[in-house]
Coordinates of C-alpha atoms in Angstrom, one line a residue:
X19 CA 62.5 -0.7 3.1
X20 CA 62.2 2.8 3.4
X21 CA 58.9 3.6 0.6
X22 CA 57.5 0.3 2.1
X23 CA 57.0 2.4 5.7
X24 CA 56.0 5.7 3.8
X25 CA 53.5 3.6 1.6
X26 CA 52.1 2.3 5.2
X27 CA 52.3 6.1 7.1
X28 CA 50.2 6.8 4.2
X29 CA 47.4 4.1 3.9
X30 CA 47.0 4.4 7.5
X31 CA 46.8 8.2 8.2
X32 CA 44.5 8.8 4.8
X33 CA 42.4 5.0 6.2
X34 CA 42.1 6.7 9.6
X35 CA 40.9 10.3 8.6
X36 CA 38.3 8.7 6.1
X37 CA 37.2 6.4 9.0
X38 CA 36.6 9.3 11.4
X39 CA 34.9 11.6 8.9
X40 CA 32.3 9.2 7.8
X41 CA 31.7 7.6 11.0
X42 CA 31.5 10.7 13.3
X43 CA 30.2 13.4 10.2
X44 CA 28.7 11.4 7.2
X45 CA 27.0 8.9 9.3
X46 CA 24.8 11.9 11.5
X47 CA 24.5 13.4 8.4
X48 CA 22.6 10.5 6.8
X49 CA 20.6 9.5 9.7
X50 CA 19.6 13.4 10.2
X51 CA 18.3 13.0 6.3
X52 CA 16.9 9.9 6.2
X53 CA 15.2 11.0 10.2
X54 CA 13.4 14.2 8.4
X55 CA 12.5 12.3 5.4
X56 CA 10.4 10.1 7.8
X57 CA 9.2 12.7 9.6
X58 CA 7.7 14.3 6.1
X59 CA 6.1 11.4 5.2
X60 CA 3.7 11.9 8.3
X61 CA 0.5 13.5 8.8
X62 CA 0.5 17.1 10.1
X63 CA -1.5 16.1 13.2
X64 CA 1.0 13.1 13.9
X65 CA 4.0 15.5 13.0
X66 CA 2.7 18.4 15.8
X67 CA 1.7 15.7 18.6
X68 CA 5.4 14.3 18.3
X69 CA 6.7 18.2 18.5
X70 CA 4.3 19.3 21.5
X71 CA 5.9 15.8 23.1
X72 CA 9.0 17.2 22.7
X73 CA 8.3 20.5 24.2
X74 CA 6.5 18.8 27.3
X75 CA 9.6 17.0 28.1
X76 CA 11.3 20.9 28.3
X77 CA 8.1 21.5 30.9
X78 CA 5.8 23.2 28.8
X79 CA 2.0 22.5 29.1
X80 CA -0.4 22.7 26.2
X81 CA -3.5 24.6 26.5
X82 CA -5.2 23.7 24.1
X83 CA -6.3 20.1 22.6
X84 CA -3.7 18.9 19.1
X85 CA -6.4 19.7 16.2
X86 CA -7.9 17.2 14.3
X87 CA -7.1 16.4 10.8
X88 CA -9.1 19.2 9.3
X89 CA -8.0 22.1 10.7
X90 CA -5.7 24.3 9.1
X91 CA -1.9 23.5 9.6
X92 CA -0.8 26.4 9.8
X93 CA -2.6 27.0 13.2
X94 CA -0.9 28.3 16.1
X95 CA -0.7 26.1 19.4
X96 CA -0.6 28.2 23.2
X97 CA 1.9 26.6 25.9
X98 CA 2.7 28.0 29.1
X99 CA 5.9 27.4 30.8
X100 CA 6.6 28.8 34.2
X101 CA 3.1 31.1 34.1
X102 CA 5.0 32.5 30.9
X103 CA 2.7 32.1 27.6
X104 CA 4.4 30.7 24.2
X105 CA 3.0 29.9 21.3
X106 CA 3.7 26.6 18.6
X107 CA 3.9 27.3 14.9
X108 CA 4.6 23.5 13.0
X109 CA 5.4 24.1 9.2
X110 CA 5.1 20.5 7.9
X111 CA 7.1 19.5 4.8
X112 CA 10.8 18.9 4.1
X113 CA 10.5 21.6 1.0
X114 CA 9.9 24.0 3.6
X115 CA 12.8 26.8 3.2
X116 CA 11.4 29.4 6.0
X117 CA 12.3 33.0 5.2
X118 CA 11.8 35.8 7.2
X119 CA 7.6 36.2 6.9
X120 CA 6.6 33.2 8.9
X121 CA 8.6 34.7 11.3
X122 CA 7.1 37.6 11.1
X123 CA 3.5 35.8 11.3
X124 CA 4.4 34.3 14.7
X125 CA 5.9 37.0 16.4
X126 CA 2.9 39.0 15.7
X127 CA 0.7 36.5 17.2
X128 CA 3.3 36.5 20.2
X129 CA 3.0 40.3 20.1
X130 CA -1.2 39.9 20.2
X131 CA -1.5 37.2 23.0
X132 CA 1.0 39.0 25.2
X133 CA 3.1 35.6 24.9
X134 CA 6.6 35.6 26.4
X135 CA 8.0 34.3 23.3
X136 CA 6.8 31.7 20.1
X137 CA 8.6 28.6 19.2
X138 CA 9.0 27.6 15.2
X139 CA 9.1 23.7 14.0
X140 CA 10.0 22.2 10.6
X141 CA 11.8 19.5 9.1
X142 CA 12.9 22.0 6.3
X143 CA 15.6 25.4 6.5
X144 CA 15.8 28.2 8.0
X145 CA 17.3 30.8 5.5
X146 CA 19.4 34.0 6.4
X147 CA 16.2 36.1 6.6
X148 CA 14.4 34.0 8.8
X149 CA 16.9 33.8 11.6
X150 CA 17.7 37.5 11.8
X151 CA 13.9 38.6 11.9
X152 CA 13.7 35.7 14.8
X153 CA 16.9 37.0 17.1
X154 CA 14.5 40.2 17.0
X155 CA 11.3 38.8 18.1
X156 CA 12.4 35.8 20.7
X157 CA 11.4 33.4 18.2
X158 CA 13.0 29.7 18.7
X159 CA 13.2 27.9 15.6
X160 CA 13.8 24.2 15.8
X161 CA 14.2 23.2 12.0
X162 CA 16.5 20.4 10.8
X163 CA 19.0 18.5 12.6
X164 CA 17.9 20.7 15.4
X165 CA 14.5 19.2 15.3
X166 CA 15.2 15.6 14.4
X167 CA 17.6 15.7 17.7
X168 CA 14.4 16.8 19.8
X169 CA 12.0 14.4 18.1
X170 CA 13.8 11.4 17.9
X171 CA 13.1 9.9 21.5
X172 CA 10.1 10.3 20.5
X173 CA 9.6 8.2 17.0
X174 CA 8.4 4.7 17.2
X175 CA 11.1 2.7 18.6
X176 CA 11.6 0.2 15.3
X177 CA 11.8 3.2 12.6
X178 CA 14.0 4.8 15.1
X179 CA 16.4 2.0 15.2
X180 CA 15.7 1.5 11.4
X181 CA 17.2 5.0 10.5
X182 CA 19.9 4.2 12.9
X183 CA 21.0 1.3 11.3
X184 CA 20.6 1.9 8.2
X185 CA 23.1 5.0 8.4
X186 CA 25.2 2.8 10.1
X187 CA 25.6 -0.2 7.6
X188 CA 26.0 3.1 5.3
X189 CA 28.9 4.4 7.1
X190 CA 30.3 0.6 7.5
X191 CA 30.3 0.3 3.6
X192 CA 31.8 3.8 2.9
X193 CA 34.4 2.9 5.3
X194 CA 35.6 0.0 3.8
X195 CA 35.4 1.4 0.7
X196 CA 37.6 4.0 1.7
X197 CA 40.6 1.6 3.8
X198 CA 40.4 -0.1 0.2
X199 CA 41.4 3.4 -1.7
X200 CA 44.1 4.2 1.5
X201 CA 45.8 0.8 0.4
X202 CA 45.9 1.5 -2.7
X203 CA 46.9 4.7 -2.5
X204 CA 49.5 4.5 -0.1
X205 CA 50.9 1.0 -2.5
X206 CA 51.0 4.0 -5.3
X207 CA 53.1 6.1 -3.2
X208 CA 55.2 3.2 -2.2
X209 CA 55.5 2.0 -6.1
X210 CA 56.7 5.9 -6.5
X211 CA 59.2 6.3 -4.2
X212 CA 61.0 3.0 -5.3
X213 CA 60.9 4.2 -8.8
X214 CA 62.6 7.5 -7.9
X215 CA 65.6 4.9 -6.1
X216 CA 65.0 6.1 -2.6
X217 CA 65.7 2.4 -1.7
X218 CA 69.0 0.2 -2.4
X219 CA 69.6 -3.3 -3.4
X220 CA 67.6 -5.6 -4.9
X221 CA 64.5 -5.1 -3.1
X222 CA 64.5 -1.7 -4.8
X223 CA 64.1 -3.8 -8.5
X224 CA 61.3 -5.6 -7.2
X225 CA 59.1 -3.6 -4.5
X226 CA 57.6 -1.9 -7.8
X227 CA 55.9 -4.9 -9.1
X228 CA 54.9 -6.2 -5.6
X229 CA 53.6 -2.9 -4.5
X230 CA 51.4 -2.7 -7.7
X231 CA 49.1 -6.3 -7.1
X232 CA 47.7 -5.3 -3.6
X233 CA 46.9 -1.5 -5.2
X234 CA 45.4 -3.0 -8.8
X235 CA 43.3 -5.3 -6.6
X236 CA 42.1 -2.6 -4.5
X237 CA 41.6 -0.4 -7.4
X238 CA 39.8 -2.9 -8.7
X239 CA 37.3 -3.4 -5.4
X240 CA 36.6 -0.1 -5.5
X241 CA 35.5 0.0 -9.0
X242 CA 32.8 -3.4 -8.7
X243 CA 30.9 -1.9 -6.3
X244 CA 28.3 0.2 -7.1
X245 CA 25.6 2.2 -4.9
X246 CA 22.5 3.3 -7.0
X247 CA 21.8 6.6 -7.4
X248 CA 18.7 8.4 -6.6
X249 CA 17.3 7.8 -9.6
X250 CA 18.0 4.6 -10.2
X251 CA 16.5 3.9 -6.7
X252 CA 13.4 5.8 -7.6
X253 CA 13.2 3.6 -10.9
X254 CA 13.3 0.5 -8.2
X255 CA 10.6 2.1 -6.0
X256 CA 8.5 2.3 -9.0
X257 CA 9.3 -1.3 -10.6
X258 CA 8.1 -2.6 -7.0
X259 CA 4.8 -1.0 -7.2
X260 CA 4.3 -2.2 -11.1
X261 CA 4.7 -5.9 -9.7
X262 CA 3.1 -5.7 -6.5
X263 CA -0.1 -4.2 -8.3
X264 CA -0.2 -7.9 -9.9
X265 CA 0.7 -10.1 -7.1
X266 CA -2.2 -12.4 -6.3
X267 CA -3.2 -11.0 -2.3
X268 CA -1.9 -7.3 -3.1
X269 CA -4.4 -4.7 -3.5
X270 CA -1.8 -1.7 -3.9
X271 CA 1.7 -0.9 -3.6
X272 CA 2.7 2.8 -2.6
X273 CA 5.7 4.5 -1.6
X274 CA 5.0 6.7 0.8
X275 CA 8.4 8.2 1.9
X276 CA 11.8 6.7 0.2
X277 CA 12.0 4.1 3.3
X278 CA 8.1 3.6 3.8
X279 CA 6.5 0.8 1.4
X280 CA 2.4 1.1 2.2
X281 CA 0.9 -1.9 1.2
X282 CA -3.4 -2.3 0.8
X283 CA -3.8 -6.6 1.0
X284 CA -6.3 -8.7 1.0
X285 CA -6.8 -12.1 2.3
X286 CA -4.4 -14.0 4.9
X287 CA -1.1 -11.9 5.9
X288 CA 0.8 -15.0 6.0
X289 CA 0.4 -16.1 2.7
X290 CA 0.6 -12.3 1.3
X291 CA 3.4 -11.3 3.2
X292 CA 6.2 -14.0 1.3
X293 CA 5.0 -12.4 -2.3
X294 CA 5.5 -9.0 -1.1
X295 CA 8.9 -9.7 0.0
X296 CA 10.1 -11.6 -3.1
X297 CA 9.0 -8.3 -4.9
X298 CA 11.1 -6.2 -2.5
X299 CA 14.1 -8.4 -2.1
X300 CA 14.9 -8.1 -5.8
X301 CA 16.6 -4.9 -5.5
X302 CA 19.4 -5.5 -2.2
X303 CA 19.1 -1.5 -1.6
X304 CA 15.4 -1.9 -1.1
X305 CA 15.9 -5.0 1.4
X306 CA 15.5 -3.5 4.5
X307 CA 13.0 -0.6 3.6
X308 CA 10.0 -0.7 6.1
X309 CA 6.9 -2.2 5.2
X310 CA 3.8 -1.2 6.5
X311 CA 0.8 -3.9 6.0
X312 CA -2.5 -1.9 5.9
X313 CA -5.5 -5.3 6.4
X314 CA -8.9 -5.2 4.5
X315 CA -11.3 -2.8 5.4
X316 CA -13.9 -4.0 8.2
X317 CA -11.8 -6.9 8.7
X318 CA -10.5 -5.8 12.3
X319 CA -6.8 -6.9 12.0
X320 CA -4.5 -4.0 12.9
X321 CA -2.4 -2.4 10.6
X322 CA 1.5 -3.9 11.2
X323 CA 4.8 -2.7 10.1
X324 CA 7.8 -5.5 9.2
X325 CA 10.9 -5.8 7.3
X326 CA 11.9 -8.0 4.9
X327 CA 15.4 -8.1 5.8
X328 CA 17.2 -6.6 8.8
X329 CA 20.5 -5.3 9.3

C-alpha cells in the first residue's frame, strides 16, 4: 500500500526532526533560561563569588577580598593572571541589556590601572553597541548562555540537577507531543493520497477510514493537554502564598525566583513541612519547584532546601 509507506516516510522524518530540535536546541535553551533565572534570584555578593570561582578555575587570582553586602555592586574586582592585571565588572540582574557605556566604564578603569584587559559578567544581553565598543578595548564579556556555561559547575549541586531535569522532563513532554502530531500528520497525508487513487483495489476504499482513527486520536491527545502559561503560573505562585500565609506552622510564603519557594516556619519541620507540600502539590507544574525552609529565628536549626516531588 503505496500512501500507507508515504504516510510512514512522513510521521517518521517530521517525529525525528522534532525529536532532534527540542532535545539538542529547545532543551539547552530552557535549561540556559531557567539557569539565569536562578542565578538572578541571588544576592550580588553570592552572584560575584560564584563568577570570581569561575575565573580562578581559568587561573586567575583575586586581589582583593569579594565585598560585603553593602558595598556598591557596581564595584570593580582586580585579578592578575600570568603577572598580567585584569579587572571584574558583575552587572547583577537578568533585565540587564548592556549597551555600549558600561563598556566604556570598564575599559577606562582598565586604561587607569594599567590592566592588561577587564572582564564583563551578567545574566542579562549584550546589545550591538556593547560588543563593538568591547572588540575595541579588550573587554571579555561573559553574559548569558555564555555565563551560565561558566557558572554552572559551580551552583549547588541539587539546583544544578534541578534545572537539569526539569528541562529535561520539558523536552520529554514536548517530544511526545510532537511524535503524536507526526502520526497524525503523516495518517493525513496517507488519508490524502488514497483519496486522490494512488492505490488500487479494495484497500484503496478503505485505508481512508482506517487512516483517519489513529490521526483523530492523536489530534485529539494533542488537544487535552495543556501547559500553563506564564501567567497562569504566576496566578499559581500567588494562590500558594495566599494559603500558605494561613497554614497553621507557616509564618510566610515568598517566591523568590519562578523555581525558588522561601518559606519563614515556625515550630517542628516535620509537622510543617506535609502542609507546605499539600499547598504546593495542588498545582502539578509547581510540584517539583524548590523549596527552601528558612527555621525560627534564634532557634539554631539550619536553613534546608527540599522538594516536594522529584522528577
Amino acid at each position: 500500500m503505496l500512501f500507507w509507506l508515504c504516510g510512514l516516510a512522513v510521521a517518521l522524518l517530521t517525529g525525528v526532526a522534532v525529536s532532534a530540535y527540542l532535545w539538542w536546541i529547545r532543551r539547552r535553551k530552557d535549561e540556559i533560561a531557567a539557569g539565569l533565572h536562578a542565578l538572578s534570584g541571588l544576592r550580588w555578593r553570592e552572584f560575584s563569588r560564584l563568577v570570581l570561582s569561575a575565573l580562578e578555575r581559568r587561573g586567575m587570582v583575586v586581589v582583593a577580598a569579594a565585598p560585603d553586602e553593602t558595598r556598591d555592586p557596581r564595584g570593580i574586582f582586580p585579578l592578575t593572571r600570568d603577572g598580567q592585571s585584569w579587572l571584574l565588572s558583575c552587572k547583577h540582574g537578568s533585565a540587564y541589556r548592556i549597551g555600549a557605556a558600561p563598556v566604556e566604564e570598564l575599559a577606562a578603569s582598565v586604561r587607569l590601572g594599567n590592566a592588561a584587559g577587564g572582564i564583563l559578567a551578567t545574566e542579562g544581553q549584550l546589545e550591538q553597541e556593547g560588543r563593538v565598543a568591547a572588540q575595541g578595548h579588550n573587554i571579555e564579556v561573559l553574559d548569558g548562555p555564555h555565563l551560565w556555561d561558566e557558572l554552572a559547575p559551580l551552583v549547588e549541586t541539587d539546583l544544578r540537577e534541578q534545572i537539569v531535569g526539569q528541562a529535561a522532563a520539558r523536552a520529554k513532554r514536548h517530544i511526545a507531543i510532537g511524535w503524536l502530531g507526526s502520526v497524525t500528520l503523516g495518517a493525513l497525508v496517507a488519508t490524502a493520497l488514497a483519496n486522490a487513487g494512488l492505490d488500487t483495489g479494495d484497500s484503496a476504499a478503505t485505508a481512508p477510514a482506517t487512516a483517519q482513527k489513529p490521526a483523530a486520536t492523536a489530534a485529539t491527545d494533542v488537544v487535552a493537554y495543556h501547559e500553563p502559561t506564564e501567567a497562569e503560573l504566576q496566578e499559581q505562585r500567588l494562590a500558594v502564598s495566599r494559603a500558605l500565609s494561613g497554614t497553621p506552622g507557616v509564618v510566610r510564603g515568598v517566591w523568590q525566583t519562578r523555581l525558588t519557594l522561601v518559606v519563614d516556619y515556625q515550630g517542628d519541620e516535620t509537622e510543617v513541612w506535609p502542609r507546605i507540600c499539600q499547598q504546593v502539590e495542588l498545582y502539578p507544574a509547581l510540584r517539583t519547584v524548590r523549596v527552601q525552609l528558612n527555621p525560627p529565628a534564634g532557634s539554631g536549626e539550619p536553613v534546608r532546601w527540599r522538594q516536594c516531588k522529584t522528577i
